[in-house]
Coordinates of C-alpha atoms in Angstrom, one line a residue:
X1 CA 1.6 -1.0 -20.8
X2 CA -0.2 -3.3 -18.7
X3 CA 0.0 -3.9 -14.8
X4 CA 0.8 -7.4 -15.7
X5 CA 4.2 -6.0 -17.2
X6 CA 4.6 -3.4 -14.6
X7 CA 4.1 -6.3 -11.9
X8 CA 6.5 -8.2 -13.9
X9 CA 9.3 -5.5 -13.7
X10 CA 8.9 -5.4 -9.7
X11 CA 9.1 -9.4 -10.1
X12 CA 12.2 -9.8 -11.8
X13 CA 14.1 -7.2 -10.0
X14 CA 12.9 -9.4 -6.7
X15 CA 14.2 -12.5 -7.9
X16 CA 17.6 -11.1 -9.2
X17 CA 18.1 -10.7 -5.3
X18 CA 17.1 -13.2 -3.9
X19 CA -28.1 -7.0 1.6
X20 CA -30.8 -3.7 2.1
X21 CA -31.5 0.3 3.2
X22 CA -31.1 1.1 6.7
X23 CA -32.6 4.6 7.9
X24 CA -30.8 4.9 10.8
X25 CA -27.5 3.3 9.8
X26 CA -25.1 3.6 13.1
X27 CA -21.0 4.1 12.6
X28 CA -18.5 1.5 13.9
X29 CA -17.5 2.7 17.4
X30 CA -14.1 4.0 18.5
X31 CA -13.4 0.1 19.6
X32 CA -15.0 -1.2 16.2
X33 CA -13.3 1.3 14.2
X34 CA -9.8 -0.4 15.5
X35 CA -8.1 -2.6 12.9
X36 CA -5.9 -3.9 16.1
X37 CA -9.0 -4.7 18.2
X38 CA -10.9 -6.5 15.1
X39 CA -10.6 -9.8 14.1
X40 CA -7.9 -9.8 10.5
X41 CA -10.9 -11.8 9.0
X42 CA -14.4 -11.1 10.5
X43 CA -14.5 -7.3 11.7
X44 CA -17.2 -7.7 13.5
X45 CA -17.2 -9.3 17.0
X46 CA -21.0 -10.2 16.6
X47 CA -20.5 -11.8 13.3
X48 CA -18.0 -14.3 15.1
X49 CA -19.7 -15.1 17.9
X50 CA -23.4 -16.4 15.8
X51 CA -20.8 -18.4 13.4
X52 CA -19.4 -20.1 16.8
X53 CA -22.5 -21.4 17.8
X54 CA -22.0 -23.8 14.8
X55 CA -24.1 -24.8 11.5
X56 CA -23.8 -23.9 8.5
X57 CA -27.4 -21.6 9.1
X58 CA -25.6 -19.5 11.3
X59 CA -22.6 -18.7 9.0
X60 CA -24.8 -17.8 6.6
X61 CA -26.6 -15.6 8.6
X62 CA -23.7 -14.1 10.2
X63 CA -22.4 -13.4 6.3
X64 CA -25.9 -11.8 5.7
X65 CA -26.1 -9.8 8.5
X66 CA -22.5 -8.5 7.7
X67 CA -23.0 -7.6 4.1
X68 CA -26.4 -5.6 5.5
X69 CA -24.0 -3.7 7.6
X70 CA -22.0 -2.7 4.9
X71 CA -24.8 -1.9 2.7
X72 CA -25.8 0.9 5.5
X73 CA -22.2 2.0 5.5
X74 CA -22.5 2.8 1.9
X75 CA -25.8 4.2 2.1
X76 CA -24.3 6.8 5.3
X77 CA -21.7 7.9 2.9
X78 CA -24.0 10.4 1.5
X79 CA -25.3 11.4 5.0
X80 CA -26.1 14.9 5.4
X81 CA -24.3 14.5 8.9
X82 CA -20.5 14.9 8.3
X83 CA -20.0 12.5 11.4
X84 CA -22.3 9.5 10.1
X85 CA -20.5 9.8 7.0
X86 CA -16.8 9.9 8.4
X87 CA -18.4 6.6 10.4
X88 CA -19.6 4.8 7.8
X89 CA -16.1 5.4 5.6
X90 CA -14.3 4.1 9.0
X91 CA -16.6 1.2 8.7
X92 CA -15.9 0.9 5.2
X93 CA -12.7 1.1 5.7
X94 CA -12.2 -1.5 8.2
X95 CA -13.9 -3.9 6.9
X96 CA -12.1 -3.8 3.4
X97 CA -8.7 -4.0 5.3
X98 CA -9.6 -7.5 7.1
X99 CA -11.6 -9.3 5.2
X100 CA -11.4 -10.5 1.4
X101 CA -14.8 -8.4 0.0
X102 CA -14.3 -9.1 -4.0
X103 CA -17.5 -10.0 -4.9
X104 CA -20.2 -7.9 -2.7
X105 CA -17.8 -4.7 -3.6
X106 CA -17.1 -5.5 -7.4
X107 CA -21.3 -4.9 -7.9
X108 CA -21.2 -2.1 -6.2
X109 CA -17.7 -0.5 -6.9
X110 CA -19.1 2.6 -8.9
X111 CA -21.4 3.8 -6.2
X112 CA -18.7 3.6 -3.6
X113 CA -16.6 5.4 -5.9
X114 CA -18.9 8.2 -6.3
X115 CA -19.0 8.4 -2.5
X116 CA -15.7 8.5 -2.7
X117 CA -15.3 11.5 -5.0
X118 CA -17.8 13.1 -3.0
X119 CA -15.9 13.3 0.0
X120 CA -13.0 13.9 -1.3
X121 CA -14.5 17.1 -3.4
X122 CA -17.2 18.7 -0.6
X123 CA -15.8 17.0 2.8
X124 CA -13.1 18.2 5.1
X125 CA -10.4 17.2 7.1
X126 CA -11.1 13.6 8.4
X127 CA -13.2 13.0 6.2
X128 CA -11.5 13.9 3.3
X129 CA -8.3 11.4 4.7
X130 CA -10.8 9.1 4.9
X131 CA -12.2 8.8 1.6
X132 CA -8.1 8.8 0.5
X133 CA -7.7 5.7 2.4
X134 CA -10.8 3.9 1.6
X135 CA -10.4 4.4 -2.5
X136 CA -6.5 2.7 -1.9
X137 CA -8.5 -0.4 0.0
X138 CA -10.8 -0.7 -2.7
X139 CA -8.1 -1.1 -5.4
X140 CA -6.4 -3.2 -3.1
X141 CA -10.1 -5.5 -3.1
X142 CA -11.0 -5.5 -7.1
X143 CA -6.8 -6.0 -8.1
X144 CA -5.4 -5.1 -11.4
X145 CA -7.4 -4.9 -14.2
X146 CA -10.6 -2.9 -15.9
X147 CA -12.5 -2.8 -12.3
X148 CA -10.1 -0.9 -10.6
X149 CA -8.9 1.4 -13.4
X150 CA -11.9 2.3 -13.6
X151 CA -12.6 3.7 -9.8
X152 CA -8.9 5.3 -10.8
X153 CA -10.0 6.7 -13.7
X154 CA -12.6 9.1 -11.8
X155 CA -10.7 9.6 -8.7
X156 CA -7.0 10.6 -10.2
X157 CA -7.5 13.9 -11.5
X158 CA -9.5 14.9 -7.8
X159 CA -6.0 13.2 -5.9
X160 CA -3.8 15.5 -8.4
X161 CA -6.1 18.6 -7.9
X162 CA -6.0 18.2 -3.9
X163 CA -2.3 17.0 -4.2
X164 CA -1.2 20.4 -6.7
X165 CA -4.3 22.7 -4.8
X166 CA -1.4 24.7 -1.6
X167 CA -4.4 26.4 0.1
X168 CA -6.0 22.7 0.5
X169 CA -5.8 21.2 4.1
X170 CA -1.9 20.0 4.4
X171 CA -3.1 16.9 6.2
X172 CA -5.4 15.9 3.3
X173 CA -2.8 16.6 1.1
X174 CA -0.2 14.5 3.1
X175 CA -2.9 11.3 3.0
X176 CA -3.7 11.8 -1.0
X177 CA -0.1 12.0 -1.7
X178 CA -0.1 8.3 -0.3
X179 CA -3.0 7.2 -1.4
X180 CA -2.2 8.4 -4.9
X181 CA 1.1 6.5 -5.1
X182 CA -0.7 3.2 -4.3
X183 CA -3.8 3.5 -6.5
X184 CA -1.0 4.1 -9.1
X185 CA 1.1 1.4 -8.1
X186 CA -2.6 -0.6 -8.3
X187 CA -4.9 0.6 -11.1
X188 CA -2.9 2.1 -13.9
X189 CA -2.6 1.1 -16.9
X190 CA 0.1 3.3 -19.0
X191 CA 3.4 3.1 -17.8
X192 CA 3.9 6.6 -19.1
X193 CA 1.1 7.9 -16.9
X194 CA 2.9 6.4 -13.9
X195 CA 5.7 8.6 -15.0
X196 CA 3.7 11.5 -15.3
X197 CA 2.2 10.9 -11.7
X198 CA 5.9 10.6 -10.3
X199 CA 6.9 14.0 -11.9
X200 CA 3.6 15.2 -9.1
X201 CA 5.7 13.5 -6.5
X202 CA 9.1 14.9 -8.0
X203 CA 7.3 18.8 -8.1
X204 CA 7.1 18.2 -3.8
X205 CA 10.0 16.6 -2.2
X206 CA 12.6 18.3 -4.6
X207 CA 11.3 21.7 -2.9
X208 CA 12.7 19.9 0.5
X209 CA 16.6 20.1 -1.4
X210 CA 19.2 22.3 -0.2
X211 CA 19.3 26.0 -2.7
X212 CA 21.9 26.8 -4.8
X213 CA 23.5 29.1 -2.1
X214 CA 23.8 26.5 -0.2
X215 CA 21.0 27.4 2.1
X216 CA 17.8 25.2 3.4
X217 CA 14.6 26.4 2.8
X218 CA 12.2 27.1 5.2
X219 CA 9.3 25.2 6.5
X220 CA 7.0 23.4 8.9
X221 CA 7.0 20.2 10.1
X222 CA 3.8 19.1 8.4
X223 CA 5.3 20.6 4.9
X224 CA 7.9 18.3 5.1
X225 CA 5.8 15.1 6.1
X226 CA 4.1 16.2 2.8
X227 CA 7.6 16.1 0.8
X228 CA 8.5 12.9 2.7
X229 CA 5.0 11.0 1.8
X230 CA 5.7 12.3 -2.1
X231 CA 9.4 11.2 -1.6
X232 CA 7.6 7.3 -0.7
X233 CA 5.0 7.0 -3.2
X234 CA 7.8 8.1 -5.8
X235 CA 9.9 5.6 -4.7
X236 CA 7.3 3.0 -4.6
X237 CA 6.5 3.8 -7.9
X238 CA 10.0 3.5 -9.2
X239 CA 9.4 -0.6 -8.4
X240 CA 7.6 -0.5 -11.5
X241 CA 9.4 1.4 -13.9
X242 CA 11.2 0.1 -17.0
X243 CA 14.6 0.1 -17.2
X244 CA 15.0 3.1 -19.4
X245 CA 13.1 5.0 -17.5
X246 CA 14.8 4.4 -14.5
X247 CA 18.1 5.8 -16.7
X248 CA 16.4 8.8 -17.3
X249 CA 14.6 9.5 -13.5
X250 CA 17.4 8.3 -11.3
X251 CA 18.0 11.4 -8.7
X252 CA 21.6 10.1 -6.8
X253 CA 23.3 13.3 -7.5
X254 CA 20.7 15.6 -5.4
X255 CA 19.1 12.9 -3.5
X256 CA 21.4 13.1 -0.5
X257 CA 20.8 16.5 -0.2
X258 CA 17.4 15.0 1.7
X259 CA 20.1 13.5 4.4
X260 CA 20.7 16.8 5.7
X261 CA 17.1 17.3 6.7
X262 CA 15.9 18.2 10.7
X263 CA 13.3 15.7 10.0
X264 CA 13.9 12.3 11.0
X265 CA 11.1 10.7 8.9
X266 CA 12.3 12.9 6.2
X267 CA 15.7 11.6 6.6
X268 CA 15.0 7.7 7.0
X269 CA 13.0 8.0 3.4
X270 CA 15.7 9.5 1.9
X271 CA 18.2 6.9 3.5
X272 CA 15.9 4.0 1.4
X273 CA 14.8 5.4 -1.2
X274 CA 18.8 5.6 -1.7
X275 CA 19.3 2.0 -1.1
X276 CA 16.5 1.2 -3.4
X277 CA 17.8 3.2 -6.1
X278 CA 21.8 1.9 -6.0
X279 CA 19.5 -1.9 -6.3
X280 CA 17.6 -0.9 -9.3
X281 CA 20.5 1.0 -10.9
X282 CA 22.6 -2.6 -10.1
X283 CA 20.2 -4.6 -11.6
X284 CA 20.3 -2.4 -14.7
X285 CA 24.0 -2.5 -15.1
X286 CA 26.3 -5.1 -12.1
X287 CA 29.4 -2.0 -12.6
X288 CA 27.6 0.9 -11.9
X289 CA 29.3 3.4 -10.1
X290 CA 28.7 6.5 -8.3
X291 CA 30.7 9.9 -8.7
X292 CA 30.3 10.7 -4.8
X293 CA 30.3 7.2 -3.5
X294 CA 33.1 8.4 -1.0
X295 CA 31.0 11.7 0.6
X296 CA 27.7 9.2 0.1
X297 CA 29.0 6.9 2.4
X298 CA 30.5 9.3 4.8
X299 CA 27.3 11.0 5.4
X300 CA 25.4 7.4 5.5
X301 CA 28.2 6.0 8.3
X302 CA 27.9 9.5 10.5
X303 CA 23.9 8.9 10.4
X304 CA 24.0 5.3 10.9
X305 CA 26.4 6.3 14.3
X306 CA 24.8 9.6 14.9
X307 CA 25.2 11.0 18.9
X308 CA 23.5 14.2 18.0
X309 CA 22.2 15.6 21.6
X310 CA 20.0 17.8 20.1
X311 CA 17.9 15.1 19.2
X312 CA 15.4 12.5 20.5
X313 CA 17.1 9.2 21.6
X314 CA 13.8 7.4 20.2
X315 CA 14.4 9.2 17.0
X316 CA 18.2 8.4 16.7
X317 CA 18.2 5.1 18.0
X318 CA 15.7 4.5 15.3
X319 CA 17.8 6.4 12.3
X320 CA 20.7 4.3 13.3
X321 CA 18.8 1.2 12.7
X322 CA 17.8 2.0 9.5
X323 CA 21.1 3.4 7.7
X324 CA 23.4 0.5 9.2
X325 CA 21.0 -1.1 6.4
X326 CA 21.4 1.2 4.1
X327 CA 24.8 1.8 4.5
X328 CA 25.4 -2.0 3.8
X329 CA 23.0 -1.8 1.0
X330 CA 25.3 1.2 -0.6
X331 CA 28.7 -0.3 0.5
X332 CA 28.2 -4.3 0.0
X333 CA 24.5 -4.0 -2.0
X334 CA 23.3 -6.1 0.5
X335 CA 20.1 -6.5 1.9
X336 CA 19.1 -7.3 5.8
X337 CA 16.3 -10.4 5.1
X338 CA 12.8 -10.1 7.2
X339 CA 10.8 -13.3 7.3
X340 CA 7.2 -12.6 7.6
X341 CA 4.7 -15.7 8.5
X342 CA 1.1 -15.9 7.8
X343 CA -1.1 -19.0 8.5
X344 CA 0.8 -21.9 7.1
X345 CA 3.2 -19.8 4.9
X346 CA 6.5 -17.4 5.0
X347 CA 7.5 -14.8 2.6
X348 CA 11.0 -13.4 2.7
X349 CA 11.5 -9.8 2.6
X350 CA 15.2 -9.6 0.6
X351 CA 15.0 -6.6 -1.9
X352 CA 14.5 -3.4 -0.9
X353 CA 11.7 -3.2 -3.9
X354 CA 10.3 -5.8 -1.8
X355 CA 10.3 -3.8 1.7
X356 CA 8.9 -0.5 -0.4
X357 CA 5.9 -2.5 -1.7
X358 CA 5.4 -4.6 1.2
X359 CA 5.5 -1.2 3.9
X360 CA 2.9 0.5 1.3
X361 CA 0.4 -2.0 1.3
X362 CA 0.7 -2.8 4.9
X363 CA -0.1 1.1 5.7
X364 CA -3.7 0.8 4.6
X365 CA -4.6 -2.5 5.5
X366 CA -2.9 -2.7 9.0
X367 CA -2.9 -6.0 11.2
X368 CA -5.2 -7.5 7.9
X369 CA -1.7 -7.9 6.0
X370 CA -1.5 -11.4 7.1
X371 CA -4.7 -12.1 5.8
X372 CA -4.6 -10.4 3.1
X373 CA -1.3 -12.7 1.9
X374 CA -3.9 -15.5 2.7
X375 CA -6.1 -14.8 0.4
X376 CA -6.5 -11.9 -1.5
X377 CA -5.6 -13.0 -5.2
X378 CA -4.1 -9.7 -6.2
X379 CA -1.3 -9.3 -3.1
X380 CA -0.3 -12.8 -3.7
X381 CA 0.4 -11.9 -7.6
X382 CA 2.7 -9.2 -6.7
X383 CA 4.3 -10.9 -4.4
X384 CA 4.9 -14.4 -6.8
X385 CA 3.3 -16.2 -3.7
X386 CA 0.6 -18.2 -6.6
X387 CA -2.6 -18.9 -5.9
X388 CA -4.5 -18.4 -2.4
X389 CA -3.7 -22.2 -0.4
X390 CA -6.9 -24.6 0.8
X391 CA -6.0 -25.9 3.7
X392 CA -7.3 -29.0 5.3
X393 CA -9.4 -28.5 8.5
X394 CA -7.2 -29.7 11.3
X395 CA -4.2 -27.4 9.8
X396 CA -6.9 -24.4 10.3
X397 CA -7.6 -25.4 13.8
X398 CA -4.0 -25.0 14.7
X399 CA -4.5 -21.5 13.3
X400 CA -6.4 -20.9 16.3
X401 CA -8.9 -18.6 14.5
X402 CA -12.4 -19.3 14.9
X403 CA -15.0 -21.8 13.0
X404 CA -16.4 -19.0 11.0
X405 CA -12.9 -17.5 9.5
X406 CA -11.4 -20.7 8.9
X407 CA -14.6 -20.7 6.4
X408 CA -13.7 -17.4 5.7
X409 CA -10.5 -18.5 4.6
X410 CA -11.0 -21.6 2.3
X411 CA -14.0 -19.8 0.6
X412 CA -11.8 -17.1 -0.1
X413 CA -9.2 -19.2 -1.4
X414 CA -11.4 -21.8 -3.2
X415 CA -13.0 -18.8 -5.2
X416 CA -9.6 -17.5 -6.0
X417 CA -8.3 -20.6 -7.5
X418 CA -11.5 -21.2 -9.2
X419 CA -11.0 -17.9 -11.2
X420 CA -8.0 -18.3 -11.5
X421 CA -8.6 -21.5 -13.4
X422 CA -11.3 -19.7 -15.4
X423 CA -9.3 -17.1 -16.6
X424 CA -6.6 -20.3 -17.8
X425 CA -9.7 -21.9 -19.7
X426 CA -11.1 -18.5 -21.3
X427 CA -7.2 -18.3 -22.7
X428 CA -7.1 -21.3 -24.2
X429 CA -10.7 -21.3 -25.8
X430 CA -8.8 -17.9 -27.2
X431 CA -5.9 -19.5 -29.0
X432 CA -8.8 -22.0 -30.4
X433 CA -10.8 -19.8 -31.9
X434 CA -7.4 -17.7 -33.3

């Protein structure tokens, strides 16, 4: 089953519910590495400042300088110094999160993939976590297709080995659980392999279920977080499953057990996953009924009005807000819509499927999400936004972004539209020859 089919499945659910080698490359400073402090397009303050001085020559020079730095980061991912490798990984992450770099990355994808694999296998702690995140950003940049499939084919066994290794760093396993979910969504080309990966996640989060004797398993907060990440990735992959698969893997009878967890993040993840399952089940069968519906609603209602004195105020506030929405989803099939504005466009998050997908992408691209919604052809396809829009100069100026960023936006949009037209022409040629 092709990825296009997978996203078509998710789409139906949504519609139903309405340059050169550096000898001494320095990594980003802490300020540079913070996505929140960077422009969502340029990533580098010096790049923007050069372009703002005016002229296409300056723009070309800024782009050349930017690519030169990226090449330096790629080279530095194999440096002997762990600190340098870490800085290089962070530099690449920031660039990929905040800009469209398809052409540059496509030519170097296997070199970057080899570096990620090496860092995952031989690195430790933060370096491994950064490599896992970079793998997701690489797939997001490449989009669905042979290129990302090649990347994932190399990294999937490494991810699964780390996830199954109880002796591995627990925080690295948490990062891998999240990264494996998104990479599978983007780059897995066989729906049966998607199911196999979901079984890996089930093998983790089901360990948090209440035991047969009614007791809760004893585990630390880090292990609970691992199980929470596994549950969220499992839920993400639910969004691209076929109807026949969904019937086989619905966990509704046991999943409510996780609502009793002592960890607020696990309770929230379980609640949102239950809402997602009800949404998907009702798409398959409008008369869907759940045998323990009353007990479930009682649990959800209690969490939506939780006044437990032993829980932190912030946790209770966050929990009550989420479970009010979850309760509406279960009782009425309702969803609290949210409007996302990016540039001159607007997108509505109007289903639990869309929410889970949007949250998964945003976890990796951060504040660059709006730019990816504008210019990333793959993400626009996932959310059914159509080809990137070419915006006139007056509108771009009103968006209050720099001249260089305006140039980047329309450049990315133009390339994406050209690519889409070329694909269409190729299809016409194939039909003619056939």
